[in-house]
Amino acid sequence: MTYCVALRLDKGLLFMSDTRTNAGVDNISTFRKMFTWSVEGDRVITIMTAGNLATTQAVISLLDERSVIPAERKQTLLAAPTLFQVARLVGDTLKEVIHTQAEEGQSAESTFGATLIVGGQIRGMEPRLFLVYPEGNFIEASDETPFFQAGETKYGRPIILRAFDPAMSFEDAIKLLYVSFDSTLKANLAVGMPLDMHAYRAGSFETGIQRRVPSDDPYFRAISSGWGEALKAAIDKLPNFSF
């Protein structure tokens, strides 16, 4: 399982993903699920993947390979004129991989399903964020829906819904995502550390702050224990129930 989150902030975009993949309780591995391409001064694109590992790795490999093959440069992440076209390219590639794998193996395409979060900025345009479905279609983040999640979303979603504000700083947004991920980690063993993070500042057109957060990260541990204590204190302050 996976947990990925992307926030559309006034100041830019914030991405965070876990790294755990598993095919049973005795077969757990760590794989990167966040990938970034950039052309300094022109564009930065980040993709996070959730779903079948073979499918997502094939999609990322194809996107990467086609970005460096001269004969196919017209349809690449590094040449697409808009983020909409980037999302369309990613969706088409995902659909192509799922269809190919289904033809070569099992007949059920759902077996190879995957969901991708695509975000970034191309010069001359505002930062944009998309959620790409296994069918290849996609939706875009808006003022009404300024964030996307993929994978094991239900445990961390209430935290974001209650506290997220697009006007918040990167520092506060990272704190919020740490709480969201901590809640998910405690509820589902299929999501695990380390975490990958990318904070892209709007208008910079260069890769932002990228960091891997290990399980023994002091700040993450402080947030985890502090959030638990704060919840207990909040419950104690609520009105008592009486029969």
PDB file of C-alpha atoms in Angstrom:
ATOM      1  CA  MET A   1       0.000   0.000   0.000  1.00  0.00           C
ATOM      2  CA  THR A   2       1.010   3.625  -0.347  1.00  0.00           C
ATOM      3  CA  TYR A   3       0.235   7.066   0.998  1.00  0.00           C
ATOM      4  CA  CYS A   4       0.989  10.117  -1.133  1.00  0.00           C
ATOM      5  CA  VAL A   5      -0.172  13.711  -0.618  1.00  0.00           C
ATOM      6  CA  ALA A   6       0.281  16.880  -2.649  1.00  0.00           C
ATOM      7  CA  LEU A   7      -0.825  20.313  -1.433  1.00  0.00           C
ATOM      8  CA  ARG A   8      -1.403  23.358  -3.634  1.00  0.00           C
ATOM      9  CA  LEU A   9      -0.251  26.287  -1.514  1.00  0.00           C
ATOM     10  CA  ASP A  10      -0.257  29.988  -2.322  1.00  0.00           C
ATOM     11  CA  LYS A  11       3.523  29.799  -2.069  1.00  0.00           C
ATOM     12  CA  GLY A  12       3.954  26.708  -4.246  1.00  0.00           C
ATOM     13  CA  LEU A  13       3.497  22.946  -4.131  1.00  0.00           C
ATOM     14  CA  LEU A  14       4.323  20.453  -1.401  1.00  0.00           C
ATOM     15  CA  PHE A  15       4.671  16.729  -2.103  1.00  0.00           C
ATOM     16  CA  MET A  16       5.129  13.883   0.377  1.00  0.00           C
ATOM     17  CA  SER A  17       5.083  10.095  -0.037  1.00  0.00           C
ATOM     18  CA  ASP A  18       5.960   6.985   1.912  1.00  0.00           C
ATOM     19  CA  THR A  19       8.280   4.310   0.478  1.00  0.00           C
ATOM     20  CA  ARG A  20       6.817   0.981   1.602  1.00  0.00           C
ATOM     21  CA  THR A  21       5.619  -1.708  -0.782  1.00  0.00           C
ATOM     22  CA  ASN A  22       4.444  -5.111   0.284  1.00  0.00           C
ATOM     23  CA  ALA A  23       3.113  -8.343  -1.127  1.00  0.00           C
ATOM     24  CA  GLY A  24       2.198  -9.854   2.230  1.00  0.00           C
ATOM     25  CA  VAL A  25       3.303  -9.502   5.822  1.00  0.00           C
ATOM     26  CA  ASP A  26       6.590 -11.298   5.145  1.00  0.00           C
ATOM     27  CA  ASN A  27       7.501  -9.497   1.905  1.00  0.00           C
ATOM     28  CA  ILE A  28       8.068  -5.818   2.615  1.00  0.00           C
ATOM     29  CA  SER A  29      10.389  -3.593   0.581  1.00  0.00           C
ATOM     30  CA  THR A  30      11.306   0.063   0.222  1.00  0.00           C
ATOM     31  CA  PHE A  31      10.915   1.793  -3.140  1.00  0.00           C
ATOM     32  CA  ARG A  32      10.920   5.438  -4.106  1.00  0.00           C
ATOM     33  CA  LYS A  33       7.506   6.719  -5.197  1.00  0.00           C
ATOM     34  CA  MET A  34       8.394  10.350  -5.893  1.00  0.00           C
ATOM     35  CA  PHE A  35      10.174  11.438  -9.088  1.00  0.00           C
ATOM     36  CA  THR A  36      11.155  14.918 -10.300  1.00  0.00           C
ATOM     37  CA  TRP A  37      12.231  16.279 -13.685  1.00  0.00           C
ATOM     38  CA  SER A  38      13.423  19.834 -14.208  1.00  0.00           C
ATOM     39  CA  VAL A  39      14.816  22.221 -16.779  1.00  0.00           C
ATOM     40  CA  GLU A  40      16.267  25.107 -14.813  1.00  0.00           C
ATOM     41  CA  GLY A  41      14.507  28.356 -15.638  1.00  0.00           C
ATOM     42  CA  ASP A  42      11.754  26.597 -17.609  1.00  0.00           C
ATOM     43  CA  ARG A  43       9.958  23.864 -15.664  1.00  0.00           C
ATOM     44  CA  VAL A  44       9.791  21.543 -12.677  1.00  0.00           C
ATOM     45  CA  ILE A  45       7.562  18.443 -12.716  1.00  0.00           C
ATOM     46  CA  THR A  46       7.032  15.994  -9.853  1.00  0.00           C
ATOM     47  CA  ILE A  47       5.144  12.710 -10.058  1.00  0.00           C
ATOM     48  CA  MET A  48       4.115  10.469  -7.151  1.00  0.00           C
ATOM     49  CA  THR A  49       2.924   6.913  -7.748  1.00  0.00           C
ATOM     50  CA  ALA A  50       0.489   4.607  -5.960  1.00  0.00           C
ATOM     51  CA  GLY A  51      -0.642   1.138  -6.954  1.00  0.00           C
ATOM     52  CA  ASN A  52       0.916  -1.860  -8.667  1.00  0.00           C
ATOM     53  CA  LEU A  53       4.696  -1.472  -8.422  1.00  0.00           C
ATOM     54  CA  ALA A  54       5.462  -3.069 -11.792  1.00  0.00           C
ATOM     55  CA  THR A  55       2.996  -0.704 -13.453  1.00  0.00           C
ATOM     56  CA  THR A  56       4.287   2.466 -11.803  1.00  0.00           C
ATOM     57  CA  GLN A  57       7.935   1.567 -12.450  1.00  0.00           C
ATOM     58  CA  ALA A  58       7.151   0.913 -16.118  1.00  0.00           C
ATOM     59  CA  VAL A  59       5.351   4.259 -16.437  1.00  0.00           C
ATOM     60  CA  ILE A  60       8.212   6.201 -14.847  1.00  0.00           C
ATOM     61  CA  SER A  61      10.802   4.354 -16.949  1.00  0.00           C
ATOM     62  CA  LEU A  62       8.928   5.098 -20.177  1.00  0.00           C
ATOM     63  CA  LEU A  63       8.476   8.774 -19.316  1.00  0.00           C
ATOM     64  CA  ASP A  64      12.154   9.022 -18.423  1.00  0.00           C
ATOM     65  CA  GLU A  65      13.372   7.138 -21.481  1.00  0.00           C
ATOM     66  CA  ARG A  66      11.222   9.066 -23.919  1.00  0.00           C
ATOM     67  CA  SER A  67      12.545  12.332 -22.518  1.00  0.00           C
ATOM     68  CA  VAL A  68      16.052  11.522 -23.783  1.00  0.00           C
ATOM     69  CA  ILE A  69      15.317   9.801 -27.112  1.00  0.00           C
ATOM     70  CA  PRO A  70      15.586  12.438 -29.897  1.00  0.00           C
ATOM     71  CA  ALA A  71      12.987  10.772 -32.119  1.00  0.00           C
ATOM     72  CA  GLU A  72      10.333  11.090 -29.432  1.00  0.00           C
ATOM     73  CA  ARG A  73      11.160  14.493 -27.957  1.00  0.00           C
ATOM     74  CA  LYS A  74       7.908  16.067 -29.203  1.00  0.00           C
ATOM     75  CA  GLN A  75       5.913  14.101 -26.635  1.00  0.00           C
ATOM     76  CA  THR A  76       7.912  14.298 -23.435  1.00  0.00           C
ATOM     77  CA  LEU A  77       7.692  15.775 -19.975  1.00  0.00           C
ATOM     78  CA  LEU A  78      10.469  18.191 -20.882  1.00  0.00           C
ATOM     79  CA  ALA A  79       8.857  19.477 -24.094  1.00  0.00           C
ATOM     80  CA  ALA A  80       5.111  19.560 -23.373  1.00  0.00           C
ATOM     81  CA  PRO A  81       3.877  23.182 -23.588  1.00  0.00           C
ATOM     82  CA  THR A  82       1.547  23.067 -20.567  1.00  0.00           C
ATOM     83  CA  LEU A  83       1.036  21.067 -17.362  1.00  0.00           C
ATOM     84  CA  PHE A  84      -2.312  19.961 -18.792  1.00  0.00           C
ATOM     85  CA  GLN A  85      -0.446  18.323 -21.666  1.00  0.00           C
ATOM     86  CA  VAL A  86       1.988  16.779 -19.168  1.00  0.00           C
ATOM     87  CA  ALA A  87      -0.939  15.242 -17.257  1.00  0.00           C
ATOM     88  CA  ARG A  88      -2.406  14.007 -20.533  1.00  0.00           C
ATOM     89  CA  LEU A  89       0.930  12.431 -21.479  1.00  0.00           C
ATOM     90  CA  VAL A  90       1.217  10.735 -18.086  1.00  0.00           C
ATOM     91  CA  GLY A  91      -2.362   9.451 -18.359  1.00  0.00           C
ATOM     92  CA  ASP A  92      -1.772   8.067 -21.850  1.00  0.00           C
ATOM     93  CA  THR A  93       1.435   6.361 -20.724  1.00  0.00           C
ATOM     94  CA  LEU A  94      -0.280   4.833 -17.692  1.00  0.00           C
ATOM     95  CA  LYS A  95      -3.141   3.550 -19.853  1.00  0.00           C
ATOM     96  CA  GLU A  96      -0.644   2.146 -22.368  1.00  0.00           C
ATOM     97  CA  VAL A  97       1.299   0.255 -19.687  1.00  0.00           C
ATOM     98  CA  ILE A  98      -1.809  -1.202 -18.037  1.00  0.00           C
ATOM     99  CA  HIS A  99      -3.203  -2.330 -21.395  1.00  0.00           C
ATOM    100  CA  THR A 100       0.118  -3.879 -22.458  1.00  0.00           C
ATOM    101  CA  GLN A 101       0.554  -5.754 -19.186  1.00  0.00           C
ATOM    102  CA  ALA A 102      -3.015  -7.051 -19.345  1.00  0.00           C
ATOM    103  CA  GLU A 103      -2.460  -8.357 -22.886  1.00  0.00           C
ATOM    104  CA  GLU A 104       0.761 -10.103 -21.910  1.00  0.00           C
ATOM    105  CA  GLY A 105      -0.490 -11.636 -18.662  1.00  0.00           C
ATOM    106  CA  GLN A 106      -3.710 -11.649 -16.695  1.00  0.00           C
ATOM    107  CA  SER A 107      -6.895 -10.582 -18.404  1.00  0.00           C
ATOM    108  CA  ALA A 108      -8.092  -8.246 -15.629  1.00  0.00           C
ATOM    109  CA  GLU A 109      -6.598  -4.792 -16.197  1.00  0.00           C
ATOM    110  CA  SER A 110      -7.574  -3.789 -12.643  1.00  0.00           C
ATOM    111  CA  THR A 111      -4.796  -6.095 -11.410  1.00  0.00           C
ATOM    112  CA  PHE A 112      -2.279  -3.613 -12.811  1.00  0.00           C
ATOM    113  CA  GLY A 113      -4.040  -0.485 -11.612  1.00  0.00           C
ATOM    114  CA  ALA A 114      -2.183   2.630 -10.460  1.00  0.00           C
ATOM    115  CA  THR A 115      -2.943   6.236  -9.568  1.00  0.00           C
ATOM    116  CA  LEU A 116      -0.493   9.087 -10.071  1.00  0.00           C
ATOM    117  CA  ILE A 117      -0.271  12.622  -8.712  1.00  0.00           C
ATOM    118  CA  VAL A 118       1.341  15.070 -11.151  1.00  0.00           C
ATOM    119  CA  GLY A 119       2.317  18.619 -10.278  1.00  0.00           C
ATOM    120  CA  GLY A 120       4.715  21.374 -11.161  1.00  0.00           C
ATOM    121  CA  GLN A 121       5.113  24.609 -13.055  1.00  0.00           C
ATOM    122  CA  ILE A 122       6.091  25.626 -16.584  1.00  0.00           C
ATOM    123  CA  ARG A 123       7.360  29.140 -17.288  1.00  0.00           C
ATOM    124  CA  GLY A 124       4.586  31.557 -18.181  1.00  0.00           C
ATOM    125  CA  MET A 125       1.972  29.614 -16.196  1.00  0.00           C
ATOM    126  CA  GLU A 126       0.893  29.092 -12.605  1.00  0.00           C
ATOM    127  CA  PRO A 127       1.744  25.921 -10.648  1.00  0.00           C
ATOM    128  CA  ARG A 128      -0.801  23.159 -11.314  1.00  0.00           C
ATOM    129  CA  LEU A 129      -1.679  19.845  -9.710  1.00  0.00           C
ATOM    130  CA  PHE A 130      -3.426  16.798 -11.229  1.00  0.00           C
ATOM    131  CA  LEU A 131      -4.663  13.390 -10.095  1.00  0.00           C
ATOM    132  CA  VAL A 132      -4.356  10.761 -12.846  1.00  0.00           C
ATOM    133  CA  TYR A 133      -6.554   7.658 -12.710  1.00  0.00           C
ATOM    134  CA  PRO A 134      -5.766   4.141 -14.069  1.00  0.00           C
ATOM    135  CA  GLU A 135      -8.094   4.781 -17.025  1.00  0.00           C
ATOM    136  CA  GLY A 136      -5.803   7.639 -18.109  1.00  0.00           C
ATOM    137  CA  ASN A 137      -8.254  10.433 -17.339  1.00  0.00           C
ATOM    138  CA  PHE A 138      -7.476  13.036 -14.690  1.00  0.00           C
ATOM    139  CA  ILE A 139      -8.771  15.916 -12.612  1.00  0.00           C
ATOM    140  CA  GLU A 140      -7.094  19.167 -11.572  1.00  0.00           C
ATOM    141  CA  ALA A 141      -6.787  20.680  -8.111  1.00  0.00           C
ATOM    142  CA  SER A 142      -8.873  23.823  -7.597  1.00  0.00           C
ATOM    143  CA  ASP A 143      -9.676  26.391  -4.932  1.00  0.00           C
ATOM    144  CA  GLU A 144     -12.408  24.037  -3.701  1.00  0.00           C
ATOM    145  CA  THR A 145     -10.120  20.966  -3.779  1.00  0.00           C
ATOM    146  CA  PRO A 146      -6.560  22.284  -3.241  1.00  0.00           C
ATOM    147  CA  PHE A 147      -4.922  18.943  -2.406  1.00  0.00           C
ATOM    148  CA  PHE A 148      -4.789  15.361  -3.654  1.00  0.00           C
ATOM    149  CA  GLN A 149      -4.120  12.053  -1.922  1.00  0.00           C
ATOM    150  CA  ALA A 150      -3.393   8.618  -3.366  1.00  0.00           C
ATOM    151  CA  GLY A 151      -3.225   5.183  -1.797  1.00  0.00           C
ATOM    152  CA  GLU A 152      -4.236   4.703   1.845  1.00  0.00           C
ATOM    153  CA  THR A 153      -5.995   8.044   2.226  1.00  0.00           C
ATOM    154  CA  LYS A 154      -8.675   7.567   4.866  1.00  0.00           C
ATOM    155  CA  TYR A 155      -6.570   7.814   8.038  1.00  0.00           C
ATOM    156  CA  GLY A 156      -4.716  11.007   7.173  1.00  0.00           C
ATOM    157  CA  ARG A 157      -7.475  12.806   5.282  1.00  0.00           C
ATOM    158  CA  PRO A 158      -9.442  14.143   8.290  1.00  0.00           C
ATOM    159  CA  ILE A 159      -6.292  15.860   9.586  1.00  0.00           C
ATOM    160  CA  ILE A 160      -5.832  17.740   6.316  1.00  0.00           C
ATOM    161  CA  LEU A 161      -9.518  18.585   5.929  1.00  0.00           C
ATOM    162  CA  ARG A 162      -9.646  20.182   9.384  1.00  0.00           C
ATOM    163  CA  ALA A 163      -6.391  22.139   9.334  1.00  0.00           C
ATOM    164  CA  PHE A 164      -5.217  22.822   5.768  1.00  0.00           C
ATOM    165  CA  ASP A 165      -5.130  26.419   4.578  1.00  0.00           C
ATOM    166  CA  PRO A 166      -3.557  27.296   1.184  1.00  0.00           C
ATOM    167  CA  ALA A 167      -2.172  30.481   2.763  1.00  0.00           C
ATOM    168  CA  MET A 168      -0.096  28.558   5.326  1.00  0.00           C
ATOM    169  CA  SER A 169       3.708  28.547   5.153  1.00  0.00           C
ATOM    170  CA  PHE A 170       5.726  25.595   3.901  1.00  0.00           C
ATOM    171  CA  GLU A 171       6.864  24.982   7.463  1.00  0.00           C
ATOM    172  CA  ASP A 172       3.299  24.742   8.774  1.00  0.00           C
ATOM    173  CA  ALA A 173       2.229  22.626   5.799  1.00  0.00           C
ATOM    174  CA  ILE A 174       5.062  20.162   6.451  1.00  0.00           C
ATOM    175  CA  LYS A 175       4.034  19.962  10.094  1.00  0.00           C
ATOM    176  CA  LEU A 176       0.464  19.228   8.979  1.00  0.00           C
ATOM    177  CA  LEU A 177       1.581  16.460   6.621  1.00  0.00           C
ATOM    178  CA  TYR A 178       3.771  14.927   9.315  1.00  0.00           C
ATOM    179  CA  VAL A 179       0.678  14.625  11.509  1.00  0.00           C
ATOM    180  CA  SER A 180      -1.320  13.193   8.609  1.00  0.00           C
ATOM    181  CA  PHE A 181       1.378  10.626   7.836  1.00  0.00           C
ATOM    182  CA  ASP A 182       1.854   9.762  11.504  1.00  0.00           C
ATOM    183  CA  SER A 183      -1.863   8.983  11.813  1.00  0.00           C
ATOM    184  CA  THR A 184      -1.665   6.774   8.721  1.00  0.00           C
ATOM    185  CA  LEU A 185       1.499   4.986   9.843  1.00  0.00           C
ATOM    186  CA  LYS A 186      -0.073   4.119  13.193  1.00  0.00           C
ATOM    187  CA  ALA A 187      -3.256   2.790  11.574  1.00  0.00           C
ATOM    188  CA  ASN A 188      -1.839   0.801   8.653  1.00  0.00           C
ATOM    189  CA  LEU A 189       1.350  -1.275   8.607  1.00  0.00           C
ATOM    190  CA  ALA A 190       1.295  -1.253   4.802  1.00  0.00           C
ATOM    191  CA  VAL A 191       2.437   2.393   4.882  1.00  0.00           C
ATOM    192  CA  GLY A 192       5.955   2.936   6.180  1.00  0.00           C
ATOM    193  CA  MET A 193       8.998   5.147   6.572  1.00  0.00           C
ATOM    194  CA  PRO A 194      11.157   6.645   5.264  1.00  0.00           C
ATOM    195  CA  LEU A 195       9.174   9.488   3.732  1.00  0.00           C
ATOM    196  CA  ASP A 196      10.157  11.529   0.685  1.00  0.00           C
ATOM    197  CA  MET A 197       9.371  15.243   0.499  1.00  0.00           C
ATOM    198  CA  HIS A 198       9.650  17.957  -2.161  1.00  0.00           C
ATOM    199  CA  ALA A 199       8.765  21.592  -1.465  1.00  0.00           C
ATOM    200  CA  TYR A 200       8.584  23.600  -4.705  1.00  0.00           C
ATOM    201  CA  ARG A 201       8.401  27.382  -4.410  1.00  0.00           C
ATOM    202  CA  ALA A 202       6.211  29.012  -7.083  1.00  0.00           C
ATOM    203  CA  GLY A 203       8.107  30.992  -9.687  1.00  0.00           C
ATOM    204  CA  SER A 204      11.513  29.489  -8.904  1.00  0.00           C
ATOM    205  CA  PHE A 205      11.541  27.090 -11.882  1.00  0.00           C
ATOM    206  CA  GLU A 206      14.116  24.932 -10.166  1.00  0.00           C
ATOM    207  CA  THR A 207      13.914  21.847  -7.990  1.00  0.00           C
ATOM    208  CA  GLY A 208      12.981  22.880  -4.478  1.00  0.00           C
ATOM    209  CA  ILE A 209      13.919  21.413  -1.124  1.00  0.00           C
ATOM    210  CA  GLN A 210      13.990  17.622  -1.351  1.00  0.00           C
ATOM    211  CA  ARG A 211      14.454  15.498   1.729  1.00  0.00           C
ATOM    212  CA  ARG A 212      14.175  11.884   2.872  1.00  0.00           C
ATOM    213  CA  VAL A 213      12.734  11.554   6.370  1.00  0.00           C
ATOM    214  CA  PRO A 214      13.998   8.399   8.163  1.00  0.00           C
ATOM    215  CA  SER A 215      12.121   6.624  10.934  1.00  0.00           C
ATOM    216  CA  ASP A 216      14.464   8.071  13.560  1.00  0.00           C
ATOM    217  CA  ASP A 217      14.094  11.684  12.383  1.00  0.00           C
ATOM    218  CA  PRO A 218      14.025  13.802  15.603  1.00  0.00           C
ATOM    219  CA  TYR A 219      11.465  16.324  14.326  1.00  0.00           C
ATOM    220  CA  PHE A 220       9.079  13.651  13.043  1.00  0.00           C
ATOM    221  CA  ARG A 221       9.318  11.846  16.384  1.00  0.00           C
ATOM    222  CA  ALA A 222       8.620  15.088  18.233  1.00  0.00           C
ATOM    223  CA  ILE A 223       5.546  15.748  16.073  1.00  0.00           C
ATOM    224  CA  SER A 224       4.330  12.174  16.588  1.00  0.00           C
ATOM    225  CA  SER A 225       4.582  12.230  20.379  1.00  0.00           C
ATOM    226  CA  GLY A 226       3.365  15.827  20.620  1.00  0.00           C
ATOM    227  CA  TRP A 227       0.291  15.098  18.511  1.00  0.00           C
ATOM    228  CA  GLY A 228      -0.606  12.112  20.694  1.00  0.00           C
ATOM    229  CA  GLU A 229      -0.299  14.190  23.856  1.00  0.00           C
ATOM    230  CA  ALA A 230      -2.284  17.050  22.311  1.00  0.00           C
ATOM    231  CA  LEU A 231      -5.131  14.699  21.392  1.00  0.00           C
ATOM    232  CA  LYS A 232      -5.307  13.319  24.924  1.00  0.00           C
ATOM    233  CA  ALA A 233      -5.325  16.846  26.350  1.00  0.00           C
ATOM    234  CA  ALA A 234      -8.051  17.918  23.907  1.00  0.00           C
ATOM    235  CA  ILE A 235     -10.266  14.957  24.852  1.00  0.00           C
ATOM    236  CA  ASP A 236      -9.852  15.780  28.540  1.00  0.00           C
ATOM    237  CA  LYS A 237     -11.053  19.336  27.880  1.00  0.00           C
ATOM    238  CA  LEU A 238     -14.196  18.263  26.048  1.00  0.00           C
ATOM    239  CA  PRO A 239     -17.488  18.240  28.037  1.00  0.00           C
ATOM    240  CA  ASN A 240     -18.002  15.046  30.015  1.00  0.00           C
ATOM    241  CA  PHE A 241     -20.659  12.603  28.922  1.00  0.00           C
ATOM    242  CA  SER A 242     -23.360  11.698  31.408  1.00  0.00           C
ATOM    243  CA  PHE A 243     -26.140   9.120  31.361  1.00  0.00           C
TER     244      PHE A 243
END
